[in-house]
Structures are given as C-alpha cells and as structure tokens.
PDB file of N, CA and C in Angstrom:
ATOM      1  N   UNK A   1     160.064  96.289  59.504  1.00 53.00           N
ATOM      2  CA  UNK A   1     159.933  95.225  60.488  1.00 53.00           C
ATOM      3  C   UNK A   1     159.630  93.875  59.856  1.00 53.00           C
ATOM      4  N   UNK A   2     160.463  93.438  58.956  1.00 66.00           N
ATOM      5  CA  UNK A   2     160.256  92.127  58.364  1.00 66.00           C
ATOM      6  C   UNK A   2     159.478  92.167  57.066  1.00 66.00           C
ATOM      7  N   UNK A   3     159.060  91.004  56.632  1.00 71.00           N
ATOM      8  CA  UNK A   3     158.392  90.853  55.345  1.00 71.00           C
ATOM      9  C   UNK A   3     156.947  91.322  55.385  1.00 71.00           C
ATOM     10  N   UNK A   4     156.244  91.091  56.481  1.00 77.00           N
ATOM     11  CA  UNK A   4     154.835  91.461  56.605  1.00 77.00           C
ATOM     12  C   UNK A   4     154.686  92.520  57.698  1.00 77.00           C
ATOM     13  N   UNK A   5     154.902  93.806  57.356  1.00 82.00           N
ATOM     14  CA  UNK A   5     154.838  94.832  58.398  1.00 82.00           C
ATOM     15  C   UNK A   5     153.437  94.983  58.985  1.00 82.00           C
ATOM     16  N   UNK A   6     153.360  95.238  60.293  1.00 89.00           N
ATOM     17  CA  UNK A   6     152.061  95.429  60.938  1.00 89.00           C
ATOM     18  C   UNK A   6     151.458  96.786  60.595  1.00 89.00           C
ATOM     19  N   UNK A   7     150.178  96.949  60.868  1.00 93.00           N
ATOM     20  CA  UNK A   7     149.461  98.192  60.607  1.00 93.00           C
ATOM     21  C   UNK A   7     148.884  98.703  61.932  1.00 93.00           C
ATOM     22  N   UNK A   8     149.710  99.356  62.765  1.00 92.00           N
ATOM     23  CA  UNK A   8     149.257  99.732  64.096  1.00 92.00           C
ATOM     24  C   UNK A   8     148.411 101.009  64.179  1.00 92.00           C
ATOM     25  N   UNK A   9     148.455 101.870  63.164  1.00 93.00           N
ATOM     26  CA  UNK A   9     147.739 103.144  63.267  1.00 93.00           C
ATOM     27  C   UNK A   9     147.027 103.478  61.963  1.00 93.00           C
ATOM     28  N   UNK A  10     146.069 104.398  62.003  1.00 95.00           N
ATOM     29  CA  UNK A  10     145.365 104.815  60.780  1.00 95.00           C
ATOM     30  C   UNK A  10     146.314 105.313  59.687  1.00 95.00           C
ATOM     31  N   UNK A  11     147.391 105.979  60.079  1.00 95.00           N
ATOM     32  CA  UNK A  11     148.367 106.465  59.106  1.00 95.00           C
ATOM     33  C   UNK A  11     148.962 105.308  58.303  1.00 95.00           C
ATOM     34  N   UNK A  12     149.270 104.205  58.965  1.00 95.00           N
ATOM     35  CA  UNK A  12     149.833 103.041  58.282  1.00 95.00           C
ATOM     36  C   UNK A  12     148.828 102.442  57.291  1.00 95.00           C
ATOM     37  N   UNK A  13     147.556 102.422  57.661  1.00 97.00           N
ATOM     38  CA  UNK A  13     146.522 101.919  56.759  1.00 97.00           C
ATOM     39  C   UNK A  13     146.446 102.798  55.516  1.00 97.00           C
ATOM     40  N   UNK A  14     146.448 104.127  55.690  1.00 96.00           N
ATOM     41  CA  UNK A  14     146.353 105.042  54.538  1.00 96.00           C
ATOM     42  C   UNK A  14     147.567 104.911  53.629  1.00 96.00           C
ATOM     43  N   UNK A  15     148.740 104.776  54.203  1.00 95.00           N
ATOM     44  CA  UNK A  15     149.970 104.649  53.406  1.00 95.00           C
ATOM     45  C   UNK A  15     149.993 103.366  52.580  1.00 95.00           C
ATOM     46  N   UNK A  16     149.260 102.366  53.007  1.00 95.00           N
ATOM     47  CA  UNK A  16     149.269 101.076  52.317  1.00 95.00           C
ATOM     48  C   UNK A  16     148.021 100.841  51.477  1.00 95.00           C
ATOM     49  N   UNK A  17     147.309 101.906  51.119  1.00 96.00           N
ATOM     50  CA  UNK A  17     146.137 101.772  50.242  1.00 96.00           C
ATOM     51  C   UNK A  17     146.550 101.046  48.964  1.00 96.00           C
ATOM     52  N   UNK A  18     145.748 100.068  48.574  1.00 96.00           N
ATOM     53  CA  UNK A  18     146.044  99.267  47.392  1.00 96.00           C
ATOM     54  C   UNK A  18     146.770  97.970  47.698  1.00 96.00           C
ATOM     55  N   UNK A  19     147.298  97.824  48.884  1.00 95.00           N
ATOM     56  CA  UNK A  19     148.037  96.622  49.262  1.00 95.00           C
ATOM     57  C   UNK A  19     147.102  95.572  49.844  1.00 95.00           C
ATOM     58  N   UNK A  20     147.513  94.330  49.744  1.00 97.00           N
ATOM     59  CA  UNK A  20     146.779  93.201  50.302  1.00 97.00           C
ATOM     60  C   UNK A  20     147.131  93.069  51.781  1.00 97.00           C
ATOM     61  N   UNK A  21     146.115  92.934  52.638  1.00 97.00           N
ATOM     62  CA  UNK A  21     146.348  92.808  54.074  1.00 97.00           C
ATOM     63  C   UNK A  21     145.561  91.637  54.652  1.00 97.00           C
ATOM     64  N   UNK A  22     146.052  91.152  55.772  1.00 96.00           N
ATOM     65  CA  UNK A  22     145.355  90.121  56.532  1.00 96.00           C
ATOM     66  C   UNK A  22     145.073  90.722  57.906  1.00 96.00           C
ATOM     67  N   UNK A  23     143.795  90.773  58.271  1.00 97.00           N
ATOM     68  CA  UNK A  23     143.395  91.367  59.545  1.00 97.00           C
ATOM     69  C   UNK A  23     142.704  90.321  60.409  1.00 97.00           C
ATOM     70  N   UNK A  24     143.044  90.311  61.678  1.00 96.00           N
ATOM     71  CA  UNK A  24     142.398  89.436  62.644  1.00 96.00           C
ATOM     72  C   UNK A  24     141.363  90.248  63.411  1.00 96.00           C
ATOM     73  N   UNK A  25     140.120  89.770  63.362  1.00 95.00           N
ATOM     74  CA  UNK A  25     139.011  90.399  64.087  1.00 95.00           C
ATOM     75  C   UNK A  25     138.351  89.318  64.941  1.00 95.00           C
ATOM     76  N   UNK A  26     137.373  89.718  65.745  1.00 93.00           N
ATOM     77  CA  UNK A  26     136.717  88.768  66.652  1.00 93.00           C
ATOM     78  C   UNK A  26     136.126  87.570  65.913  1.00 93.00           C
ATOM     79  N   UNK A  27     135.635  87.760  64.691  1.00 85.00           N
ATOM     80  CA  UNK A  27     135.007  86.680  63.948  1.00 85.00           C
ATOM     81  C   UNK A  27     135.962  85.822  63.145  1.00 85.00           C
ATOM     82  N   UNK A  28     137.254  86.067  63.228  1.00 95.00           N
ATOM     83  CA  UNK A  28     138.227  85.293  62.464  1.00 95.00           C
ATOM     84  C   UNK A  28     139.208  86.212  61.757  1.00 95.00           C
ATOM     85  N   UNK A  29     139.624  85.806  60.551  1.00 97.00           N
ATOM     86  CA  UNK A  29     140.556  86.627  59.787  1.00 97.00           C
ATOM     87  C   UNK A  29     139.908  87.088  58.495  1.00 97.00           C
ATOM     88  N   UNK A  30     140.378  88.235  58.022  1.00 97.00           N
ATOM     89  CA  UNK A  30     139.881  88.822  56.784  1.00 97.00           C
ATOM     90  C   UNK A  30     141.087  89.110  55.904  1.00 97.00           C
ATOM     91  N   UNK A  31     141.028  88.668  54.641  1.00 97.00           N
ATOM     92  CA  UNK A  31     142.079  88.933  53.681  1.00 97.00           C
ATOM     93  C   UNK A  31     141.483  89.809  52.595  1.00 97.00           C
ATOM     94  N   UNK A  32     142.044  90.997  52.407  1.00 98.00           N
ATOM     95  CA  UNK A  32     141.500  91.903  51.409  1.00 98.00           C
ATOM     96  C   UNK A  32     142.467  93.004  51.059  1.00 98.00           C
ATOM     97  N   UNK A  33     142.125  93.744  50.023  1.00 98.00           N
ATOM     98  CA  UNK A  33     142.940  94.851  49.540  1.00 98.00           C
ATOM     99  C   UNK A  33     142.383  96.160  50.098  1.00 98.00           C
ATOM    100  N   UNK A  34     143.252  97.011  50.616  1.00 98.00           N
ATOM    101  CA  UNK A  34     142.822  98.279  51.209  1.00 98.00           C
ATOM    102  C   UNK A  34     142.342  99.227  50.114  1.00 98.00           C
ATOM    103  N   UNK A  35     141.080  99.654  50.222  1.00 98.00           N
ATOM    104  CA  UNK A  35     140.519 100.633  49.296  1.00 98.00           C
ATOM    105  C   UNK A  35     140.607 102.042  49.864  1.00 98.00           C
ATOM    106  N   UNK A  36     140.546 102.154  51.180  1.00 97.00           N
ATOM    107  CA  UNK A  36     140.619 103.458  51.825  1.00 97.00           C
ATOM    108  C   UNK A  36     140.564 103.303  53.324  1.00 97.00           C
ATOM    109  N   UNK A  37     140.972 104.363  54.019  1.00 97.00           N
ATOM    110  CA  UNK A  37     140.967 104.338  55.477  1.00 97.00           C
ATOM    111  C   UNK A  37     140.892 105.753  56.009  1.00 97.00           C
ATOM    112  N   UNK A  38     140.276 105.886  57.173  1.00 96.00           N
ATOM    113  CA  UNK A  38     140.289 107.150  57.894  1.00 96.00           C
ATOM    114  C   UNK A  38     140.653 106.852  59.344  1.00 96.00           C
ATOM    115  N   UNK A  39     140.402 107.781  60.243  1.00 96.00           N
ATOM    116  CA  UNK A  39     140.809 107.590  61.634  1.00 96.00           C
ATOM    117  C   UNK A  39     139.973 106.560  62.392  1.00 96.00           C
ATOM    118  N   UNK A  40     138.814 106.160  61.837  1.00 97.00           N
ATOM    119  CA  UNK A  40     137.931 105.233  62.549  1.00 97.00           C
ATOM    120  C   UNK A  40     137.747 103.876  61.884  1.00 97.00           C
ATOM    121  N   UNK A  41     137.863 103.830  60.550  1.00 97.00           N
ATOM    122  CA  UNK A  41     137.572 102.583  59.854  1.00 97.00           C
ATOM    123  C   UNK A  41     138.421 102.425  58.606  1.00 97.00           C
ATOM    124  N   UNK A  42     138.417 101.200  58.097  1.00 98.00           N
ATOM    125  CA  UNK A  42     139.124 100.870  56.869  1.00 98.00           C
ATOM    126  C   UNK A  42     138.151 100.128  55.954  1.00 98.00           C
ATOM    127  N   UNK A  43     138.262 100.388  54.654  1.00 98.00           N
ATOM    128  CA  UNK A  43     137.425  99.702  53.669  1.00 98.00           C
ATOM    129  C   UNK A  43     138.323  98.769  52.876  1.00 98.00           C
ATOM    130  N   UNK A  44     137.941  97.490  52.854  1.00 98.00           N
ATOM    131  CA  UNK A  44     138.709  96.467  52.148  1.00 98.00           C
ATOM    132  C   UNK A  44     137.892  95.895  50.996  1.00 98.00           C
ATOM    133  N   UNK A  45     138.581  95.487  49.943  1.00 98.00           N
ATOM    134  CA  UNK A  45     137.971  94.717  48.863  1.00 98.00           C
ATOM    135  C   UNK A  45     138.257  93.257  49.203  1.00 98.00           C
ATOM    136  N   UNK A  46     137.214  92.545  49.611  1.00 97.00           N
ATOM    137  CA  UNK A  46     137.337  91.133  49.977  1.00 97.00           C
ATOM    138  C   UNK A  46     136.619  90.318  48.908  1.00 97.00           C
ATOM    139  N   UNK A  47     137.399  89.720  48.009  1.00 97.00           N
ATOM    140  CA  UNK A  47     136.864  88.897  46.916  1.00 97.00           C
ATOM    141  C   UNK A  47     135.800  89.642  46.116  1.00 97.00           C
ATOM    142  N   UNK A  48     136.061  90.911  45.801  1.00 97.00           N
ATOM    143  CA  UNK A  48     135.156  91.696  44.973  1.00 97.00           C
ATOM    144  C   UNK A  48     134.044  92.406  45.720  1.00 97.00           C
ATOM    145  N   UNK A  49     133.969  92.238  47.028  1.00 98.00           N
ATOM    146  CA  UNK A  49     132.946  92.881  47.850  1.00 98.00           C
ATOM    147  C   UNK A  49     133.606  93.840  48.824  1.00 98.00           C
ATOM    148  N   UNK A  50     133.071  95.071  48.902  1.00 98.00           N
ATOM    149  CA  UNK A  50     133.601  96.030  49.866  1.00 98.00           C
ATOM    150  C   UNK A  50     133.168  95.648  51.272  1.00 98.00           C
ATOM    151  N   UNK A  51     134.126  95.658  52.187  1.00 97.00           N
ATOM    152  CA  UNK A  51     133.835  95.357  53.592  1.00 97.00           C
ATOM    153  C   UNK A  51     134.486  96.431  54.452  1.00 97.00           C
ATOM    154  N   UNK A  52     133.699  97.024  55.333  1.00 97.00           N
ATOM    155  CA  UNK A  52     134.198  98.065  56.221  1.00 97.00           C
ATOM    156  C   UNK A  52     134.434  97.483  57.600  1.00 97.00           C
ATOM    157  N   UNK A  53     135.634  97.728  58.122  1.00 97.00           N
ATOM    158  CA  UNK A  53     135.993  97.278  59.465  1.00 97.00           C
ATOM    159  C   UNK A  53     136.329  98.490  60.322  1.00 97.00           C
ATOM    160  N   UNK A  54     135.830  98.521  61.533  1.00 96.00           N
ATOM    161  CA  UNK A  54     136.232  99.556  62.474  1.00 96.00           C
ATOM    162  C   UNK A  54     137.643  99.237  62.948  1.00 96.00           C
ATOM    163  N   UNK A  55     138.501 100.237  62.970  1.00 96.00           N
ATOM    164  CA  UNK A  55     139.877 100.001  63.398  1.00 96.00           C
ATOM    165  C   UNK A  55     139.925  99.475  64.833  1.00 96.00           C
ATOM    166  N   UNK A  56     138.985  99.898  65.666  1.00 95.00           N
ATOM    167  CA  UNK A  56     138.946  99.433  67.061  1.00 95.00           C
ATOM    168  C   UNK A  56     138.648  97.938  67.162  1.00 95.00           C
ATOM    169  N   UNK A  57     138.020  97.352  66.149  1.00 95.00           N
ATOM    170  CA  UNK A  57     137.687  95.922  66.157  1.00 95.00           C
ATOM    171  C   UNK A  57     138.833  95.039  65.663  1.00 95.00           C
ATOM    172  N   UNK A  58     139.818  95.635  65.018  1.00 96.00           N
ATOM    173  CA  UNK A  58     140.922  94.866  64.448  1.00 96.00           C
ATOM    174  C   UNK A  58     141.952  94.588  65.532  1.00 96.00           C
ATOM    175  N   UNK A  59     142.159  93.313  65.806  1.00 95.00           N
ATOM    176  CA  UNK A  59     143.108  92.906  66.845  1.00 95.00           C
ATOM    177  C   UNK A  59     144.548  92.963  66.344  1.00 95.00           C
ATOM    178  N   UNK A  60     144.738  92.573  65.090  1.00 95.00           N
ATOM    179  CA  UNK A  60     146.066  92.532  64.492  1.00 95.00           C
ATOM    180  C   UNK A  60     145.911  92.593  62.984  1.00 95.00           C
ATOM    181  N   UNK A  61     146.843  93.237  62.301  1.00 96.00           N
ATOM    182  CA  UNK A  61     146.798  93.286  60.837  1.00 96.00           C
ATOM    183  C   UNK A  61     148.207  93.457  60.296  1.00 96.00           C
ATOM    184  N   UNK A  62     148.437  92.872  59.119  1.00 95.00           N
ATOM    185  CA  UNK A  62     149.743  93.009  58.481  1.00 95.00           C
ATOM    186  C   UNK A  62     149.590  92.967  56.971  1.00 95.00           C
ATOM    187  N   UNK A  63     150.527  93.636  56.303  1.00 95.00           N
ATOM    188  CA  UNK A  63     150.586  93.646  54.850  1.00 95.00           C
ATOM    189  C   UNK A  63     151.072  92.276  54.390  1.00 95.00           C
ATOM    190  N   UNK A  64     150.469  91.747  53.336  1.00 94.00           N
ATOM    191  CA  UNK A  64     150.846  90.439  52.810  1.00 94.00           C
ATOM    192  C   UNK A  64     151.784  90.589  51.616  1.00 94.00           C
ATOM    193  N   UNK A  65     152.711  89.679  51.502  1.00 89.00           N
ATOM    194  CA  UNK A  65     153.662  89.686  50.398  1.00 89.00           C
ATOM    195  C   UNK A  65     152.976  89.154  49.146  1.00 89.00           C
ATOM    196  N   UNK A  66     153.157  89.871  48.032  1.00 89.00           N
ATOM    197  CA  UNK A  66     152.582  89.449  46.747  1.00 89.00           C
ATOM    198  C   UNK A  66     153.720  89.388  45.724  1.00 89.00           C
ATOM    199  N   UNK A  67     154.037  88.202  45.269  1.00 86.00           N
ATOM    200  CA  UNK A  67     155.130  88.048  44.337  1.00 86.00           C
ATOM    201  C   UNK A  67     154.727  88.323  42.890  1.00 86.00           C
ATOM    202  N   UNK A  68     153.464  88.111  42.547  1.00 80.00           N
ATOM    203  CA  UNK A  68     153.045  88.292  41.151  1.00 80.00           C
ATOM    204  C   UNK A  68     152.149  89.501  40.957  1.00 80.00           C
ATOM    205  N   UNK A  69     152.073  90.418  41.890  1.00 66.00           N
ATOM    206  CA  UNK A  69     151.219  91.602  41.789  1.00 66.00           C
ATOM    207  C   UNK A  69     151.632  92.477  40.613  1.00 66.00           C
ATOM    208  N   UNK A  70     152.935  92.660  40.378  1.00 53.00           N
ATOM    209  CA  UNK A  70     153.413  93.511  39.284  1.00 53.00           C
ATOM    210  C   UNK A  70     152.918  93.008  37.939  1.00 53.00           C
ATOM    211  N   UNK A  71     152.848  91.689  37.754  1.00 51.00           N
ATOM    212  CA  UNK A  71     152.364  91.131  36.497  1.00 51.00           C
ATOM    213  C   UNK A  71     150.883  91.428  36.296  1.00 51.00           C
ATOM    214  N   UNK A  72     150.090  91.426  37.356  1.00 55.00           N
ATOM    215  CA  UNK A  72     148.661  91.699  37.262  1.00 55.00           C
ATOM    216  C   UNK A  72     148.396  93.145  36.895  1.00 55.00           C
ATOM    217  N   UNK A  73     149.243  94.074  37.361  1.00 54.00           N
ATOM    218  CA  UNK A  73     149.063  95.495  37.098  1.00 54.00           C
ATOM    219  C   UNK A  73     149.513  95.894  35.697  1.00 54.00           C
ATOM    220  N   UNK A  74     150.367  95.108  35.086  1.00 45.00           N
ATOM    221  CA  UNK A  74     150.946  95.460  33.781  1.00 45.00           C
ATOM    222  C   UNK A  74     149.933  95.371  32.653  1.00 45.00           C
TER     223      UNK A  74
END
C-alpha cells in the first residue's frame, strides 16, 4: 500500500521488528525503531530509550522509508 505501509494489527508490528515507524498517539507523534511487539503493546527504541506504547493508544502508525539504513548495518 504505497511507500509507508500502515500497521493496523499486532501481526504487522511483529513482522516489521527492526524497522523505523512513526506512530500518532494522543500526546503527539513518536518516531522510533520497533524492538518487539505482542498482542497488547509495542516496544520502540526512541533516540536510545525504550518506550512502550499500548496498541489501543496508537491512533495511526506507518513504516518510514530509510534510504541509508543498509549503509548503517554494513
């Protein structure tokens, strides 16, 4: 579904572990890398700090495009 696919279910969050995501919650937006997810919550690495979000609190989320990620992993 385009360049930034949405993450509508826990399965989508688990499949995208390690990817950078942008999530909209009541307090604003969160940009972080998915460290793990289960049926109730997701754990993100936000600027070096682990942050846990309840999936029920996330209004919208999508995977972000990273053009230089391969160079960082090499």
